[in-house]
XYZ file of C-alpha atoms in Angstrom:
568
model
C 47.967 35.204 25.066
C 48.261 37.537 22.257
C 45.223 37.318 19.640
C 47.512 35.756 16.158
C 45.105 37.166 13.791
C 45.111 40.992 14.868
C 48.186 43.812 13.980
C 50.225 42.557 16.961
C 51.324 39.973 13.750
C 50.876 41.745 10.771
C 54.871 42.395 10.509
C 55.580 38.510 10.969
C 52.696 37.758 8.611
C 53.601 39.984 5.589
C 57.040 38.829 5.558
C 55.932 35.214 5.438
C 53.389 35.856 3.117
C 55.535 37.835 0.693
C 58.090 34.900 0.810
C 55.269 32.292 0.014
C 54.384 35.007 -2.469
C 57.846 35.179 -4.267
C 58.214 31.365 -4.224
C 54.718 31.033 -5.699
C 56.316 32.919 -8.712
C 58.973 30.358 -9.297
C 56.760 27.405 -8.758
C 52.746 28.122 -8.043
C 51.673 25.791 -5.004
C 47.798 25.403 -4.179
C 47.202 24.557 -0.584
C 49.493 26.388 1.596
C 48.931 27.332 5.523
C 50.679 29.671 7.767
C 51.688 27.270 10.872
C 52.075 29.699 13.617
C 52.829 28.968 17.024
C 52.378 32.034 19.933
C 53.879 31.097 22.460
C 56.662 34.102 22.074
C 53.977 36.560 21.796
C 53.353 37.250 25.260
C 54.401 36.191 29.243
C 52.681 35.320 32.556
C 49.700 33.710 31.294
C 47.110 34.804 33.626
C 43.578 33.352 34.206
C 41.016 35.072 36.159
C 38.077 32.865 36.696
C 34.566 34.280 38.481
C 32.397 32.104 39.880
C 29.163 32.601 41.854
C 30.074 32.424 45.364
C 27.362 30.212 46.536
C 27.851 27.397 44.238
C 23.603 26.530 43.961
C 23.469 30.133 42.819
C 22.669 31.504 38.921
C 25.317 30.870 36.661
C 27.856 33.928 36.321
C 26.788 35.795 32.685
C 28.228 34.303 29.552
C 29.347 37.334 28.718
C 30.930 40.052 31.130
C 32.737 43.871 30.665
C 35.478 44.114 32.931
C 37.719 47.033 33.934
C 41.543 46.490 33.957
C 43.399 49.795 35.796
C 46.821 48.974 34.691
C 49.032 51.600 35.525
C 52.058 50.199 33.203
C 50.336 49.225 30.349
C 51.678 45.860 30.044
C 48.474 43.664 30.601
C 46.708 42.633 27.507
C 43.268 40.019 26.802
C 44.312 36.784 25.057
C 43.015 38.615 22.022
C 45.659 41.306 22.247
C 43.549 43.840 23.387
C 44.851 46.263 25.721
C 41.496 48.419 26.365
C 38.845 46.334 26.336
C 38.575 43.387 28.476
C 35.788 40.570 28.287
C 35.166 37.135 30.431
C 33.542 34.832 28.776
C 31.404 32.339 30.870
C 33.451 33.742 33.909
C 36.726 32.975 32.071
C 39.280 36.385 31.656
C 42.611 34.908 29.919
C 45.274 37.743 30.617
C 48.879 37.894 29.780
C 52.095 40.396 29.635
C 52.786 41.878 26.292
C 56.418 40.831 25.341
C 58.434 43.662 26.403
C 57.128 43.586 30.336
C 59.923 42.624 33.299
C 57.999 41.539 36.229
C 60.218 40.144 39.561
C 59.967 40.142 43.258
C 61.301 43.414 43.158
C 59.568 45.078 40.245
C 56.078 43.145 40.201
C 53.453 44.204 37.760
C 50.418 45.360 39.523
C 47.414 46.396 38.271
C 43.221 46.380 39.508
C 40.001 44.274 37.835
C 36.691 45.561 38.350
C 33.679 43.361 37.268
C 30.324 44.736 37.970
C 27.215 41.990 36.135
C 24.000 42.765 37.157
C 22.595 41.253 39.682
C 26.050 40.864 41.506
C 27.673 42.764 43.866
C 30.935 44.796 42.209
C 33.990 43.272 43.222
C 37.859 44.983 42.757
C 40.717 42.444 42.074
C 44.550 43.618 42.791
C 46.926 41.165 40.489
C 50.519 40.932 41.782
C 52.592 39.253 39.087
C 56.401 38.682 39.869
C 57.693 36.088 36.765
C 57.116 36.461 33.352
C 56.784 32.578 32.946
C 54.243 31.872 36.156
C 51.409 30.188 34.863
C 48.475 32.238 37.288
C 45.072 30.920 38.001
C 42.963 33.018 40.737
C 39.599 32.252 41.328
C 36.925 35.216 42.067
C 33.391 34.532 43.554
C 30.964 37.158 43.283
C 28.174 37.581 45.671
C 24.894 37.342 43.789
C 22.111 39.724 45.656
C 19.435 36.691 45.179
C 21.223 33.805 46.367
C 24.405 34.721 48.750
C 26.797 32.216 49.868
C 26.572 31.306 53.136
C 27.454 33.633 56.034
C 26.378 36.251 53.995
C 23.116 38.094 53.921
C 21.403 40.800 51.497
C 18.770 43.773 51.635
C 17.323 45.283 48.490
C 14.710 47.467 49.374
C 13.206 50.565 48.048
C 12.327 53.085 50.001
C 10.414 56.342 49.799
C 12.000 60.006 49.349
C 10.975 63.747 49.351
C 12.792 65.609 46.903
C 15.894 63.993 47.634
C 14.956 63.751 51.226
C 14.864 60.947 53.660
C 12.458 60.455 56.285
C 13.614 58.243 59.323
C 14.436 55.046 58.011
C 15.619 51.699 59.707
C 17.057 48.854 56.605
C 17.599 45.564 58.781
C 19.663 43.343 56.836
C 19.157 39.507 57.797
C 20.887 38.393 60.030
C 24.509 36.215 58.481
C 24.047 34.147 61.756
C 22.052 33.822 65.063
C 25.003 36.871 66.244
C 26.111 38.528 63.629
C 22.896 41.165 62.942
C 23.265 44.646 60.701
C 21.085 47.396 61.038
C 21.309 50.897 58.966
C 19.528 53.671 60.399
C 19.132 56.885 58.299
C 18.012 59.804 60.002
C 15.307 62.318 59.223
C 15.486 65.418 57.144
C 18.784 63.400 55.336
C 19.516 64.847 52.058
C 20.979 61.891 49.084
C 23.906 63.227 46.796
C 25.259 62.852 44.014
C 29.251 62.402 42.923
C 29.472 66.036 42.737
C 27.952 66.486 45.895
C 24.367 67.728 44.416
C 21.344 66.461 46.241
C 19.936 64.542 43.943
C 16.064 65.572 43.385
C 14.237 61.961 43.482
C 10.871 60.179 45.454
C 12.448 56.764 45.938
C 15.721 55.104 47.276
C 16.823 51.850 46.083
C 19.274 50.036 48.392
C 21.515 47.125 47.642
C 22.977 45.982 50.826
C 25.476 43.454 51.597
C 26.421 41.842 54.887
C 29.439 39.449 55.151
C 29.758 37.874 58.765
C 32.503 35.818 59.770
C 31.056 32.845 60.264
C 31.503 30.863 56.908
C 34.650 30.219 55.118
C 32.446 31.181 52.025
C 31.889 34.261 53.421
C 35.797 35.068 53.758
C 36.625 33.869 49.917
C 33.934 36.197 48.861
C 35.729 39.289 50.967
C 34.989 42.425 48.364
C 39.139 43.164 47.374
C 40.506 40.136 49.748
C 42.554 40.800 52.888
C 46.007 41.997 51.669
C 45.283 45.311 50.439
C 48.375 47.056 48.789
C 46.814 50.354 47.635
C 45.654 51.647 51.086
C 45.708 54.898 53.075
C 46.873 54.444 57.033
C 45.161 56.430 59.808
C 48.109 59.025 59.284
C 46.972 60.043 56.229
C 49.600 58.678 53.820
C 49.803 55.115 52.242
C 51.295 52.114 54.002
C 54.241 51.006 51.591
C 54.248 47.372 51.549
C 50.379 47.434 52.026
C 48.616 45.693 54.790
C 47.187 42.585 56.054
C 43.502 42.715 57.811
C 41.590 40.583 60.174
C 37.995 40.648 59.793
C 35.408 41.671 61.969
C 32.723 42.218 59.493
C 31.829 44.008 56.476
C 29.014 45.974 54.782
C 28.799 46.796 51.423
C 25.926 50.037 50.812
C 25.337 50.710 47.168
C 22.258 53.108 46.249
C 20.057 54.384 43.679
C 17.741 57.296 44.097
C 14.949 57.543 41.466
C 14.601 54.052 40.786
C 16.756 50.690 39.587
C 17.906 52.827 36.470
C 18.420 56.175 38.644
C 21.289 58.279 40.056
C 23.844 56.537 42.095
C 23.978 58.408 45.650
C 27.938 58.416 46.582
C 26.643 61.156 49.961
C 24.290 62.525 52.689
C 24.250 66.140 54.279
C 23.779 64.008 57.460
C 26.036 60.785 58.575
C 24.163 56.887 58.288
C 24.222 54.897 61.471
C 25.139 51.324 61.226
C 25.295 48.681 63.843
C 26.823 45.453 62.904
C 26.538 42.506 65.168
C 30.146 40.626 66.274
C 30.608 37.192 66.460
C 31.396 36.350 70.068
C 33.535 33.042 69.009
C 35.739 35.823 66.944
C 39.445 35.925 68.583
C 40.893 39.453 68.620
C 44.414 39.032 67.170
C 45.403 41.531 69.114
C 44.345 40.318 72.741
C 44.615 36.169 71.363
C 41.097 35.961 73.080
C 37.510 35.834 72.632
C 36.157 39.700 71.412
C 34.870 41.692 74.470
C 32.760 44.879 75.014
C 35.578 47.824 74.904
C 37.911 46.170 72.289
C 38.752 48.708 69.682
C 38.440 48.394 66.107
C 39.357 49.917 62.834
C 37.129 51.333 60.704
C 38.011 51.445 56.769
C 36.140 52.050 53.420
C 37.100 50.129 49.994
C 36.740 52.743 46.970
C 34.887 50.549 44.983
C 36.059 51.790 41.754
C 40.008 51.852 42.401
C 40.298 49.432 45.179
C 41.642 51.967 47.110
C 41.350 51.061 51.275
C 41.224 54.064 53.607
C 41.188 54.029 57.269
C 38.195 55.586 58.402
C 38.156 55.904 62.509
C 37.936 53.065 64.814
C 34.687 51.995 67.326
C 34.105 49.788 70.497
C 32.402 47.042 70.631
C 28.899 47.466 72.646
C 26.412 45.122 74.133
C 23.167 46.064 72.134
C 19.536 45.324 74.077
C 19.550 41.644 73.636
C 22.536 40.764 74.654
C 24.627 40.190 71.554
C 27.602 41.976 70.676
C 27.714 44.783 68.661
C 29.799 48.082 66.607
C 28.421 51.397 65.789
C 30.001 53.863 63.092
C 29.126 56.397 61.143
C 28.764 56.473 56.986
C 29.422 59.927 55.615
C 29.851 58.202 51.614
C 28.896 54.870 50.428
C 31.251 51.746 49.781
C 32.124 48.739 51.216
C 32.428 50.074 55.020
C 34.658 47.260 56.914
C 35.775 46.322 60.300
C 38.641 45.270 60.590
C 42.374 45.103 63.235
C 45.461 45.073 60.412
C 48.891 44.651 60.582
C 51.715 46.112 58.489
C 54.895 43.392 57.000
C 56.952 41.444 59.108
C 60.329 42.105 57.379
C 60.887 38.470 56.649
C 59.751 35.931 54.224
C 58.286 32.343 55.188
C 58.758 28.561 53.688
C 56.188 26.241 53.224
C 57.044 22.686 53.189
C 53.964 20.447 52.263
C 54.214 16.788 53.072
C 51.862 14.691 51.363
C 51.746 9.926 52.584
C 50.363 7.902 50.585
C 50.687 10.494 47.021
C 52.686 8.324 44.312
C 55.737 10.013 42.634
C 55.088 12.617 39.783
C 51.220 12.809 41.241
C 49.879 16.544 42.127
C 46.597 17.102 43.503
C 45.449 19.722 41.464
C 42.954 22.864 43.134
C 44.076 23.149 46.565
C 44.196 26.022 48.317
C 47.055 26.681 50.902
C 47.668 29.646 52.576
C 48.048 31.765 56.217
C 44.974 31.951 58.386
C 44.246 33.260 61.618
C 43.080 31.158 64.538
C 39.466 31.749 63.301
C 40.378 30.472 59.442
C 40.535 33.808 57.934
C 42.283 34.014 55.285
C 45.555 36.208 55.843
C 47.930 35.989 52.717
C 48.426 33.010 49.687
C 52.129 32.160 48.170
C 53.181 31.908 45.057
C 56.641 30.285 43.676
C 59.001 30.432 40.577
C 55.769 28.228 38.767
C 53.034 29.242 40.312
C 50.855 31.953 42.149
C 47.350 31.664 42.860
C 44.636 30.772 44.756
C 44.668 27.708 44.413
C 47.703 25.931 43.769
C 48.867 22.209 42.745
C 50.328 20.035 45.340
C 52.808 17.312 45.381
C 54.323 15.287 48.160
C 57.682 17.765 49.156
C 55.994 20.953 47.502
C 57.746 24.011 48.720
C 56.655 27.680 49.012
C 57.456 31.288 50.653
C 55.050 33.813 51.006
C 57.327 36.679 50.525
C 55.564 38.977 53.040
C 53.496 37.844 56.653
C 51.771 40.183 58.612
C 53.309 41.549 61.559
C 50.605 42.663 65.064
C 48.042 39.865 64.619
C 49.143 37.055 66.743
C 50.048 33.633 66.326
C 48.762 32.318 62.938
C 48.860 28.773 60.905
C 48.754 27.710 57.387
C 45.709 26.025 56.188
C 45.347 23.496 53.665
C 41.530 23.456 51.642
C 40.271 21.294 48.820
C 38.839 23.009 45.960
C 35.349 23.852 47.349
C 36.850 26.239 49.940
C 34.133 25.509 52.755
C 34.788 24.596 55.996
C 33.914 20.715 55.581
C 37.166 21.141 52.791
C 39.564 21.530 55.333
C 42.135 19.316 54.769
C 45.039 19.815 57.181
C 46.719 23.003 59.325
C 50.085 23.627 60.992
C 49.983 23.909 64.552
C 49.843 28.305 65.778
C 53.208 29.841 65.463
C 54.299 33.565 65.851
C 55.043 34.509 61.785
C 57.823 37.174 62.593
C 60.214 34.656 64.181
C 59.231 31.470 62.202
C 61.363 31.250 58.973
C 59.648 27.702 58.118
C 56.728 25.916 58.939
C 56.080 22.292 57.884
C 52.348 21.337 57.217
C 51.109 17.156 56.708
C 48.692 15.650 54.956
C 47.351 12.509 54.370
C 46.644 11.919 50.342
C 42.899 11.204 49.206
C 42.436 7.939 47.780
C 43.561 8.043 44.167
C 41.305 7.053 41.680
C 42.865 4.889 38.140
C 44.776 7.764 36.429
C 45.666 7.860 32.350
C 48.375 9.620 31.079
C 46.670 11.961 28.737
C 48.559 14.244 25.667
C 46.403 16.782 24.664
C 47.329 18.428 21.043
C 44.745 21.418 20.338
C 44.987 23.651 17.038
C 42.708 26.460 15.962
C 42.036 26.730 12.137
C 41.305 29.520 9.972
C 39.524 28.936 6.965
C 39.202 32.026 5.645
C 42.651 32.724 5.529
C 44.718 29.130 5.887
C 46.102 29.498 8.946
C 46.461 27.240 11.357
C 47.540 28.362 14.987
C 48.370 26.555 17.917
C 47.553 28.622 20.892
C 49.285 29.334 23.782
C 46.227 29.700 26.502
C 44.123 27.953 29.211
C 42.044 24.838 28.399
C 39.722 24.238 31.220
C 39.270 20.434 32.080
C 35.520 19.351 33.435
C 35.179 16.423 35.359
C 31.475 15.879 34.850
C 31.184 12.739 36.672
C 32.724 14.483 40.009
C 32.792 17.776 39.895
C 35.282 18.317 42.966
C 37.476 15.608 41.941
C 41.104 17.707 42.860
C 42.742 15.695 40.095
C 42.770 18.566 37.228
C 41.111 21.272 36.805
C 42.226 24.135 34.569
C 45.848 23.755 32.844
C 47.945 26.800 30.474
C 48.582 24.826 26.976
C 52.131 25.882 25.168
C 51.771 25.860 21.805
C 48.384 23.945 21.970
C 49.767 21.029 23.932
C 49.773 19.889 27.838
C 50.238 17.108 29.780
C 47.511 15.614 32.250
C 46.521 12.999 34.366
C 42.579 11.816 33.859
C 40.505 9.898 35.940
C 39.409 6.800 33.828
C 35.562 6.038 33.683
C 35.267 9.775 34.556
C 33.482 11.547 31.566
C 35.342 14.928 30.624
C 34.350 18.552 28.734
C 37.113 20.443 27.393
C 36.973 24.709 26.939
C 39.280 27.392 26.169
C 38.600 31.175 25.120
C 40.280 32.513 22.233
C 39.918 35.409 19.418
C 37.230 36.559 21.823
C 34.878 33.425 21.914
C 34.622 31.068 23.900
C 34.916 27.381 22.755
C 34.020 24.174 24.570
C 33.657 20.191 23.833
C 30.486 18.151 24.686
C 31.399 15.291 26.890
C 33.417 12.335 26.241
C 34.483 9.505 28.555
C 38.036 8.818 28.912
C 39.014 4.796 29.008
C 41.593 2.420 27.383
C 39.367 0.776 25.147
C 36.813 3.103 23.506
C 38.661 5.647 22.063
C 35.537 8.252 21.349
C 35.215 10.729 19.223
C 35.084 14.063 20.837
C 31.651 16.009 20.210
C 31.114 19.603 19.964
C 29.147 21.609 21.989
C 30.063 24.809 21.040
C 33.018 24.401 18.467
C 35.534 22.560 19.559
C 35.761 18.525 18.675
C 38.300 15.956 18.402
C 39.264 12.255 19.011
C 40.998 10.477 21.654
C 42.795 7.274 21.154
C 44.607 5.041 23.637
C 48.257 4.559 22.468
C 49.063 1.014 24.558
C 52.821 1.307 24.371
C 53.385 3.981 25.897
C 50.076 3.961 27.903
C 49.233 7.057 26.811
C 45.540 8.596 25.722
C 45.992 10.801 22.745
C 43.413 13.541 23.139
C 43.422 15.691 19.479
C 41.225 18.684 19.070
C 39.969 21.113 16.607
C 38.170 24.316 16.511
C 37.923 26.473 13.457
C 37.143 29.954 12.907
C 35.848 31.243 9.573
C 36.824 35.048 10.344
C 39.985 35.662 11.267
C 40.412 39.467 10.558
């Protein structure tokens, strides 16, 4: 959404202005406001939300730099911004400026990199293809103290001569009983620099990060997700419609020589060993059975900067000492070093029909996440359609989808349907297997959760300047907390027009409402939502209001406020 107080406006402003200006001259009025609504000032609301990937795990920073690559220069912040990007509390509102055209044939695609301390870097690829989808994609970052499950961490400090290593052996937990990684750096190995310099330091800090297969958590936290579209093939050249890989494991090697504050090392004069134990239940898509010792595998690193895959080499899998399976490859630079079969585009598009007993007319379960898995649950490719692409996604009984590109190569597949918390207890329903090249349409069932008491709930929100009499309504994301059940899949997060939307609410459930705007972030204290109390809404950090139960049209009229005393 476009920031209403910043240049983007000045033209519209002045010329209102001067025309309250010249009528003041006739007639002088005291008490005038600029009513401005935004919802022409931009396209494709977008909402990128982080969240800490194990959900007992610190809360993501309240405020967080990101790094937009945006190669047309049509994304802006809700704030207008087109250089610098902030998430506040884990919330990035995004948007298209005016003039941008995106469509299944043109989409706008561009890269997020977040990087907070203490959490492992993570590149997001956007694909938008409407300029009136309403996007929502969720993010979870891998904090180094507390990983989500499946996933394991090393950060270690080791000693150096002069830039030199002695033999060193970093054994990263292990993600599961199978599923091991060791990194073994050699003797006499020189650390360098991005310009290839050794780099003349005593100590090596190393910030390792194992994700196994294992854990549905682990796949949603996959470092730059599993349908790469800026990646190089083992000839050398990019893939054109980009790629779709099946996991086999990952490592992530990010380190410091001199110290937490020292040189990053992007090199070594000598290659780094690493063996990363396999999962045995893991089905090779390419075989449709159980992995075995001799299966080959791809080998690809993930620029961590431009999100940039690049096929490496492949390996075999071994049978290390103990028993347990195993693959061995070689680092020559650092990055997220993954293992992985892939498959190119099918050359056909598929439907996704989503039948839902027991859901009443007009309901959607809101936070759902439905998309193409392999026989294992990995996550192969999400949909989006003409009101909606995300993550997660809103479903109704009869809801209908195509994911405009399935992977070709990697065996029969199915869609899966999750609820909101994305682990493996969430798994709601699947299709049965089915070979993706020759199915046009799959149908997927569902039996709806119990519904709880639901009020119809309008929800007006203006912003007010006081400094200059304005009064906007904003066009942006208002983020709905159930605080009496936080996974209730009733509402979550909703994209306001002109400050108003539409929701169902859970009665008895108490509530918090949030939205970012003008670069702050603004949220409600709690409130319970009934027929009969009609509370005042407090403020937690701004934002306040009232909410009063209209009986004739059985409607809860939810009004809120939040002010700003600088708007320049």
């Amino acid at each position: 959404m476009k920031k209403i107080f910043k240049p983007a406006l000045s033209a519209m402003c002045f010329a209102v202005l001067l025309s309250l200006v010249i009528y003041a001259c006739k007639k002088p009025t005291e008490g005038l406001e600029l009513i401005i609504k935004t919802d022409a000032l931009s396209k494709s609301p977008t909402l990128i939300e982080y969240v800490n990937a194990n959900p007992r795990g610190t809360a993501i920073p309240a405020k967080m730099a990101v790094t937009i690559t945006d190669p047309l220069k049509v994304v802006q912040a809700e704030d207008g911004a087109t250089t610098i990007f902030t998430a506040y509390n884990g919330l990035l509102p995004l948007s298209l400026i005016r003039t941008a055209t995106p469509s299944v044939a043109t989409p706008v695609k561009f890269t997020i990199t977040a990087a907070p301390a203490g959490f492992l870097s993570v590149v997001s690829t956007i694909n938008i293809t409407s300029d009136t989808a309403a996007i929502n994609t969720v993010v979870p970052l891998i904090e180094y103290a507390r990983p989500p499950a499946g996933t394991s961490v090393l950060v270690t400090t080791t000693a150096l001569t002069g830039g030199t290593s002695g033999l060193q052996t970093l054994n990263i937990p292990a993600t599961a009983p199978t599923e091991a990684c060791t990194i073994t750096i050699a003797a006499g190995t020189q650390v360098k620099d991005k310009n290839g310099s050794v780099i003349n330091a005593n100590s090596l800090v190393s910030n390792i990060v194992h994700l196994g297969t294992t854990t549905q958590d682990a796949y949603n936290a996959f470092p730059g997700g599993f349908n790469p579209s800026n990646i190089i093939g083992p000839d050398g050249s990019a893939i054109p419609k980009g790629a779709t890989f099946v996991t086999a494991g990952l490592v992530s090697i990010r380190m410091l020589a001199g110290g937490t504050s020292g040189t990053a090392v992007k090199s070594f004069s000598k290659p780094v060993t690493v063996n990363m134990g396999i999962n045995p239940k893991l089905i090779n898509p390419l075989t449709g059975v159980l992995v075995k010792v001799g299966d080959v595998i791809p080998i690809w690193s993930l620029d961590e900067d431009s999100g940039q895959w690049t096929y490496e080499a492949t390996a075999k899998v071994i049978k290390n000492a103990d028993g347990s399976l195993a693959i061995v490859f070689s680092v020559s630079h650092l990055s997220a070093w993954n293992v992985d079969w892939y498959g190119t585009a099918c050359g056909s598009s598929l439907s996704v029909t989503v039948k839902i007993s027991g859901l009443p007319t007009g309901l959607g379960l809101d936070g759902y996440e439905l998309f193409l898995a392999t026989a294992n649950d990995q996550y192969l490719g999400g949909l989006y359609t003409d009101n909606s692409w995300s993550h997660t996604v809103t479903l109704y009984n009869g809801f209908m989808a195509t994911l405009p590109v399935v992977p070709a190569n990697l065996g029969n597949v199915k869609m899966v349907i999750y609820s909101r918390r994305g682990d493996p207890t969430s798994k709601i329903s699947e299709s049965a297997l089915f070979n993706p090249c020759s199915t046009s349409s799959i149908p997927v069932s569902m039996t709806a959760p119990l519904i709880p008491d639901l009020i119809k709930s309008h929800i007006n929100l203006v912003a007010k300047c006081t400094s200059k009499q304005i009064v906007a309504y904003p066009t942006a994301w208002l983020v709905l907390k159930d605080v009496t059940d936080p996974t209730a899949v009733i509402t979550a997060n909703v994209h306001m027009v002109n400050g108003i939307v539409d929701v169902k609410l859970i009665s008895g459930h108490t509530y918090t409402l949030g939205t970012v705007y003008n670069g702050r972030s603004f949220s409600s204290g709690s409130f319970k939502v009934d027929r009969t109390s009609n509370p005042q809404i407090p403020s937690s950090t701004g934002l306040s209001g009232t909410a009063v139960y209209d009986a004739p049209s059985q409607t809860l009229n939810i009004n809120t406020l939040f002010t700003l005393t600088s708007c320049g």
